[in-house]
Amino acid sequence: MSEEKVVGIVLVSHSAEVAASVAELAKGLAGGTTSVPVSPAGGRPGGGLGTSAELVSAAAASVDRGAGVAVLTDLGSAVLTVKALLAEGDELPGNTRLVDAPFVEGAVAAVVTAATGADLDAVEAAAVEAYGYRKT
């Protein structure tokens, strides 16, 4: 699969368990796809709550297949961590994008859309569209 260009997805949460669970949920709801590389980047390297630039950078490198990397975050400092990495310019793969989308619904939409072979713009659009999902 590493020869095929596909958008990779990184899920950044303050909790390793939350990031891993959302990754599992998104892949499962996308039909158990293994074609989309999804990596959770949650918590601190030694455990505990927080965000880690090192974990985000490693996760992004692990999912980069040449079609871009979509990064979704849960809360404020996770956003700040990703923005700082993007500003540094050399910490994340080229064509990495912070996606302003709801964490769970956006992750599912991103993975499902990436599984169709869509480009980074389409993956981002699908994730952002999740803000409009109605529950009533």
PDB file of C-alpha atoms in Angstrom:
ATOM      1  CA  MET A   1       0.000   0.000   0.000  1.00  0.00           C
ATOM      2  CA  SER A   2       2.902   2.371   0.542  1.00  0.00           C
ATOM      3  CA  GLU A   3       3.206   2.879  -3.239  1.00  0.00           C
ATOM      4  CA  GLU A   4      -0.333   4.282  -3.567  1.00  0.00           C
ATOM      5  CA  LYS A   5      -0.824   7.966  -2.768  1.00  0.00           C
ATOM      6  CA  VAL A   6      -3.555   8.393  -0.186  1.00  0.00           C
ATOM      7  CA  VAL A   7      -4.317  11.110   2.339  1.00  0.00           C
ATOM      8  CA  GLY A   8      -3.127  10.233   5.827  1.00  0.00           C
ATOM      9  CA  ILE A   9      -5.058  11.195   8.947  1.00  0.00           C
ATOM     10  CA  VAL A  10      -3.621  12.199  12.341  1.00  0.00           C
ATOM     11  CA  LEU A  11      -5.910  12.485  15.364  1.00  0.00           C
ATOM     12  CA  VAL A  12      -4.505  14.688  18.128  1.00  0.00           C
ATOM     13  CA  SER A  13      -6.141  14.461  21.538  1.00  0.00           C
ATOM     14  CA  HIS A  14      -5.139  15.284  25.077  1.00  0.00           C
ATOM     15  CA  SER A  15      -5.752  11.623  25.862  1.00  0.00           C
ATOM     16  CA  ALA A  16      -3.973   8.685  24.249  1.00  0.00           C
ATOM     17  CA  GLU A  17      -7.053   6.545  24.864  1.00  0.00           C
ATOM     18  CA  VAL A  18      -9.411   9.034  23.223  1.00  0.00           C
ATOM     19  CA  ALA A  19      -7.176   9.438  20.159  1.00  0.00           C
ATOM     20  CA  ALA A  20      -6.816   5.671  19.750  1.00  0.00           C
ATOM     21  CA  SER A  21     -10.547   5.071  20.248  1.00  0.00           C
ATOM     22  CA  VAL A  22     -11.562   7.700  17.705  1.00  0.00           C
ATOM     23  CA  ALA A  23      -9.063   6.240  15.216  1.00  0.00           C
ATOM     24  CA  GLU A  24     -10.535   2.766  15.763  1.00  0.00           C
ATOM     25  CA  LEU A  25     -14.090   4.091  15.427  1.00  0.00           C
ATOM     26  CA  ALA A  26     -13.340   6.018  12.221  1.00  0.00           C
ATOM     27  CA  LYS A  27     -11.644   3.042  10.586  1.00  0.00           C
ATOM     28  CA  GLY A  28     -14.442   0.728  11.688  1.00  0.00           C
ATOM     29  CA  LEU A  29     -17.170   2.996  10.343  1.00  0.00           C
ATOM     30  CA  ALA A  30     -15.222   3.258   7.092  1.00  0.00           C
ATOM     31  CA  GLY A  31     -15.645  -0.486   6.687  1.00  0.00           C
ATOM     32  CA  GLY A  32     -12.552  -1.504   8.611  1.00  0.00           C
ATOM     33  CA  THR A  33     -10.374   0.045   5.941  1.00  0.00           C
ATOM     34  CA  THR A  34      -6.670  -0.564   6.044  1.00  0.00           C
ATOM     35  CA  SER A  35      -6.106   1.557   2.938  1.00  0.00           C
ATOM     36  CA  VAL A  36      -6.135   4.827   4.870  1.00  0.00           C
ATOM     37  CA  PRO A  37      -3.249   5.388   7.252  1.00  0.00           C
ATOM     38  CA  VAL A  38      -4.646   6.768  10.506  1.00  0.00           C
ATOM     39  CA  SER A  39      -2.478   7.527  13.503  1.00  0.00           C
ATOM     40  CA  PRO A  40      -3.520   8.682  16.954  1.00  0.00           C
ATOM     41  CA  ALA A  41      -1.275  11.185  18.704  1.00  0.00           C
ATOM     42  CA  GLY A  42      -2.667  11.527  22.182  1.00  0.00           C
ATOM     43  CA  GLY A  43      -1.350  12.415  25.573  1.00  0.00           C
ATOM     44  CA  ARG A  44       2.238  12.929  26.659  1.00  0.00           C
ATOM     45  CA  PRO A  45       5.170  10.670  25.696  1.00  0.00           C
ATOM     46  CA  GLY A  46       5.461   9.295  29.223  1.00  0.00           C
ATOM     47  CA  GLY A  47       1.725   8.998  29.680  1.00  0.00           C
ATOM     48  CA  GLY A  48      -0.811  11.341  31.129  1.00  0.00           C
ATOM     49  CA  LEU A  49      -2.982  14.042  29.663  1.00  0.00           C
ATOM     50  CA  GLY A  50      -1.621  16.707  27.357  1.00  0.00           C
ATOM     51  CA  THR A  51      -0.320  17.131  23.852  1.00  0.00           C
ATOM     52  CA  SER A  52       3.116  16.398  22.481  1.00  0.00           C
ATOM     53  CA  ALA A  53       4.769  17.956  19.461  1.00  0.00           C
ATOM     54  CA  GLU A  54       6.997  14.882  19.220  1.00  0.00           C
ATOM     55  CA  LEU A  55       4.035  12.483  19.081  1.00  0.00           C
ATOM     56  CA  VAL A  56       2.237  14.637  16.501  1.00  0.00           C
ATOM     57  CA  SER A  57       5.326  14.878  14.314  1.00  0.00           C
ATOM     58  CA  ALA A  58       5.960  11.131  14.491  1.00  0.00           C
ATOM     59  CA  ALA A  59       2.311  10.345  13.741  1.00  0.00           C
ATOM     60  CA  ALA A  60       2.291  12.643  10.713  1.00  0.00           C
ATOM     61  CA  ALA A  61       5.469  11.062   9.345  1.00  0.00           C
ATOM     62  CA  SER A  62       3.992   7.590   9.829  1.00  0.00           C
ATOM     63  CA  VAL A  63       0.853   8.320   7.753  1.00  0.00           C
ATOM     64  CA  ASP A  64       2.446  10.353   4.956  1.00  0.00           C
ATOM     65  CA  ARG A  65       1.843   8.539   1.656  1.00  0.00           C
ATOM     66  CA  GLY A  66       2.409  11.523  -0.632  1.00  0.00           C
ATOM     67  CA  ALA A  67      -1.160  12.839  -0.926  1.00  0.00           C
ATOM     68  CA  GLY A  68      -1.089  15.049   2.147  1.00  0.00           C
ATOM     69  CA  VAL A  69      -1.829  14.680   5.828  1.00  0.00           C
ATOM     70  CA  ALA A  70      -5.017  15.902   7.494  1.00  0.00           C
ATOM     71  CA  VAL A  71      -4.648  16.652  11.201  1.00  0.00           C
ATOM     72  CA  LEU A  72      -7.730  16.851  13.405  1.00  0.00           C
ATOM     73  CA  THR A  73      -7.533  17.997  17.027  1.00  0.00           C
ATOM     74  CA  ASP A  74      -9.739  17.889  20.084  1.00  0.00           C
ATOM     75  CA  LEU A  75      -9.113  21.017  22.213  1.00  0.00           C
ATOM     76  CA  GLY A  76      -7.235  24.309  22.380  1.00  0.00           C
ATOM     77  CA  SER A  77      -3.655  23.369  23.201  1.00  0.00           C
ATOM     78  CA  ALA A  78      -3.746  20.531  20.683  1.00  0.00           C
ATOM     79  CA  VAL A  79      -4.553  23.148  18.048  1.00  0.00           C
ATOM     80  CA  LEU A  80      -1.716  25.354  19.301  1.00  0.00           C
ATOM     81  CA  THR A  81       0.724  22.428  19.190  1.00  0.00           C
ATOM     82  CA  VAL A  82      -0.137  21.649  15.560  1.00  0.00           C
ATOM     83  CA  LYS A  83      -0.036  25.328  14.565  1.00  0.00           C
ATOM     84  CA  ALA A  84       3.423  25.651  16.128  1.00  0.00           C
ATOM     85  CA  LEU A  85       4.664  22.609  14.206  1.00  0.00           C
ATOM     86  CA  LEU A  86       3.246  23.978  10.958  1.00  0.00           C
ATOM     87  CA  ALA A  87       4.887  27.350  11.617  1.00  0.00           C
ATOM     88  CA  GLU A  88       8.284  25.711  12.111  1.00  0.00           C
ATOM     89  CA  GLY A  89       7.987  24.402   8.577  1.00  0.00           C
ATOM     90  CA  ASP A  90      10.171  21.318   8.807  1.00  0.00           C
ATOM     91  CA  GLU A  91       8.555  19.318  11.601  1.00  0.00           C
ATOM     92  CA  LEU A  92       5.662  17.919   9.569  1.00  0.00           C
ATOM     93  CA  PRO A  93       5.527  16.380   6.084  1.00  0.00           C
ATOM     94  CA  GLY A  94       4.871  18.758   3.208  1.00  0.00           C
ATOM     95  CA  ASN A  95       1.183  19.272   2.484  1.00  0.00           C
ATOM     96  CA  THR A  96       0.122  18.735   6.102  1.00  0.00           C
ATOM     97  CA  ARG A  97      -3.026  20.609   6.967  1.00  0.00           C
ATOM     98  CA  LEU A  98      -4.743  21.406  10.260  1.00  0.00           C
ATOM     99  CA  VAL A  99      -8.436  20.699   9.631  1.00  0.00           C
ATOM    100  CA  ASP A 100     -11.006  22.759  11.521  1.00  0.00           C
ATOM    101  CA  ALA A 101     -13.609  20.054  12.094  1.00  0.00           C
ATOM    102  CA  PRO A 102     -15.364  18.297  14.963  1.00  0.00           C
ATOM    103  CA  PHE A 103     -13.063  15.642  16.341  1.00  0.00           C
ATOM    104  CA  VAL A 104     -15.188  12.488  16.202  1.00  0.00           C
ATOM    105  CA  GLU A 105     -17.559  13.225  13.327  1.00  0.00           C
ATOM    106  CA  GLY A 106     -14.809  14.939  11.351  1.00  0.00           C
ATOM    107  CA  ALA A 107     -12.460  12.004  11.823  1.00  0.00           C
ATOM    108  CA  VAL A 108     -15.070   9.571  10.525  1.00  0.00           C
ATOM    109  CA  ALA A 109     -15.845  11.782   7.518  1.00  0.00           C
ATOM    110  CA  ALA A 110     -12.143  12.262   6.783  1.00  0.00           C
ATOM    111  CA  VAL A 111     -11.326   8.551   6.879  1.00  0.00           C
ATOM    112  CA  VAL A 112     -14.377   7.555   4.839  1.00  0.00           C
ATOM    113  CA  THR A 113     -13.555  10.179   2.213  1.00  0.00           C
ATOM    114  CA  ALA A 114      -9.846   9.337   2.113  1.00  0.00           C
ATOM    115  CA  ALA A 115     -10.785   5.686   1.580  1.00  0.00           C
ATOM    116  CA  THR A 116     -12.402   6.678  -1.728  1.00  0.00           C
ATOM    117  CA  GLY A 117      -9.052   7.987  -2.973  1.00  0.00           C
ATOM    118  CA  ALA A 118     -10.103  11.622  -2.612  1.00  0.00           C
ATOM    119  CA  ASP A 119      -7.499  14.373  -2.436  1.00  0.00           C
ATOM    120  CA  LEU A 120      -6.656  16.466   0.638  1.00  0.00           C
ATOM    121  CA  ASP A 121      -9.092  19.252  -0.303  1.00  0.00           C
ATOM    122  CA  ALA A 122     -11.986  16.779  -0.494  1.00  0.00           C
ATOM    123  CA  VAL A 123     -10.978  15.079   2.766  1.00  0.00           C
ATOM    124  CA  GLU A 124     -10.854  18.453   4.503  1.00  0.00           C
ATOM    125  CA  ALA A 125     -14.208  19.507   3.026  1.00  0.00           C
ATOM    126  CA  ALA A 126     -15.882  16.308   4.208  1.00  0.00           C
ATOM    127  CA  ALA A 127     -14.496  16.718   7.723  1.00  0.00           C
ATOM    128  CA  VAL A 128     -15.534  20.385   7.908  1.00  0.00           C
ATOM    129  CA  GLU A 129     -19.005  19.500   6.644  1.00  0.00           C
ATOM    130  CA  ALA A 130     -19.420  17.386   9.776  1.00  0.00           C
ATOM    131  CA  TYR A 131     -20.071  20.618  11.697  1.00  0.00           C
ATOM    132  CA  GLY A 132     -23.497  20.594  10.068  1.00  0.00           C
ATOM    133  CA  TYR A 133     -24.511  17.078  11.099  1.00  0.00           C
ATOM    134  CA  ARG A 134     -27.840  17.305  12.889  1.00  0.00           C
ATOM    135  CA  LYS A 135     -28.712  14.954  15.715  1.00  0.00           C
ATOM    136  CA  THR A 136     -32.374  15.853  15.959  1.00  0.00           C
TER     137      THR A 136
END
